[in-house]
Amino acid sequence: MKMIQVRKYRGKNVGVLGLGATGLSAAQNLAKAGASVSAWDDSSERCGLAIGRGFSIKNFAQEGLGNIVFLLVSPGIPLRYPSPHPIVELARQEGVKIVSDLELLQEACPTANYVGVTGTNGKSTVTALLDHLIMKSGKTSQAGGNLGNPVLDLEMLGPDGTYVVELSSYQLDLASNIFFDVAIWTNLTPDHLERHGSLDAYIRAKKKIFMGSGGSAIVGVDDKVSQNVFDDLVSKGDRAVIPVSAERPVTGGVSVIGGILYDFMDTVPASVMGVTDFSQLPGTHNWHNIAIAYAAARVAGLSRDVFVKSVGSYLGLPHRMEKVGLYNGVAYVNDSKATNMAAAAKAVACYNKIYWIMGGRAKKVAIEEVLPVLSHVVNIYTIGESGREFKKNFGKRLCVKHSETLAKAFADATDDAMTDFNGGGVVLLSPACASFDQFENFEARGVAFRELFAQLRQSQKFTRRVAGTGVK
């Protein structure tokens, strides 16, 4: 299969603002398709990387936008709050169109099928699971966006193929002309307010996934905001709207009740399967993800039999409830992707006797969402910028150690878990915070956790070898 090329802009001047993964991907794609690309990033290091790849660097703020037909803006660039990037403001003043890579994808591949997935939590799992299910059905699927590859790095698809695209609020905020045949909304809790300025602005950005009329919307309705979104979509009548719940039966939708997946989409409700035995998808929040993926699979034309046969072979995503291993009866779980308290609370709910490593760059230091499941936790080990404040907030309820670094927290949690001779403990990294105070991203934080476990296992092997020789 051939890679996407946005040929519409061959011979035309285009601009790219922001040279992270998305910006570089777009610049490379446009250049290969024959466009004349000028690019800029406020980071001199990224500009240097782009120069090394043959791109023309232009400080639009100083040199002007010239005669570019559009400015592609990377998701990390602020559009409005706390203030728009100066080059974004310049584009608006000069009437230069601002576009996203997603819009270029849909221009290049207009006949493909598009499934968009957004929400505060669960969107990566739903995206990856749905991609897995489509491929297991024998159809062609490509997954990317906020999960994995930038969309312009994917392969070109026609009417028989489906793009499953995970969308952050940053990406949706950029979009002005997109359409999804199946638009999925998993849930919503306050997040990224430092980018959007308010909860209402965050919700408005997310709701862009329902742009246009036609197609289907699948909405998780287990929180108040999402229920309101569902009700609003039903009242507008622009799409067929399917509710999903892991808490109650929903008319015309899909539910998980008592660990059983039920289909209420047809006239006669049907029990589909049990969902409690998938070790790669533990907890009620993942049951909810399974239900959303089932609803999307049905809308996309997959049979119930294909779903039932295929969901068990899904392997899960790294850094999301990832079981790293077992050491002396203690399980180690890497949930580094949990960058807010709502996500961490769902992880905590899945286990008992938890030695919880948390902290980092907090979006807000609030613990209310985890309080209902705090009885699952034995001790807490805080790290990073917010560690001392979390220690103060949790210290009234549990034993809390401010370990400062992940390596120290790992050692502290391991030592404490090993003193419980009944065993069965879980050392859980579920930070409830962003990683940027100590790590480049949540992936790097999760990899560091894995490496610490590997060192622990290696030290155990060494100890056993020495013990076997009689050396002391």
Tab-separated table of C-alpha atoms in Angstrom, residues 37 287 291:
chain	number	residue	atom	x	y	z
A	37	VAL	CA	7.113	24.258	2.612
A	287	TRP	CA	-15.705	-2.841	30.547
A	291	ALA	CA	-18.975	-1.708	25.341
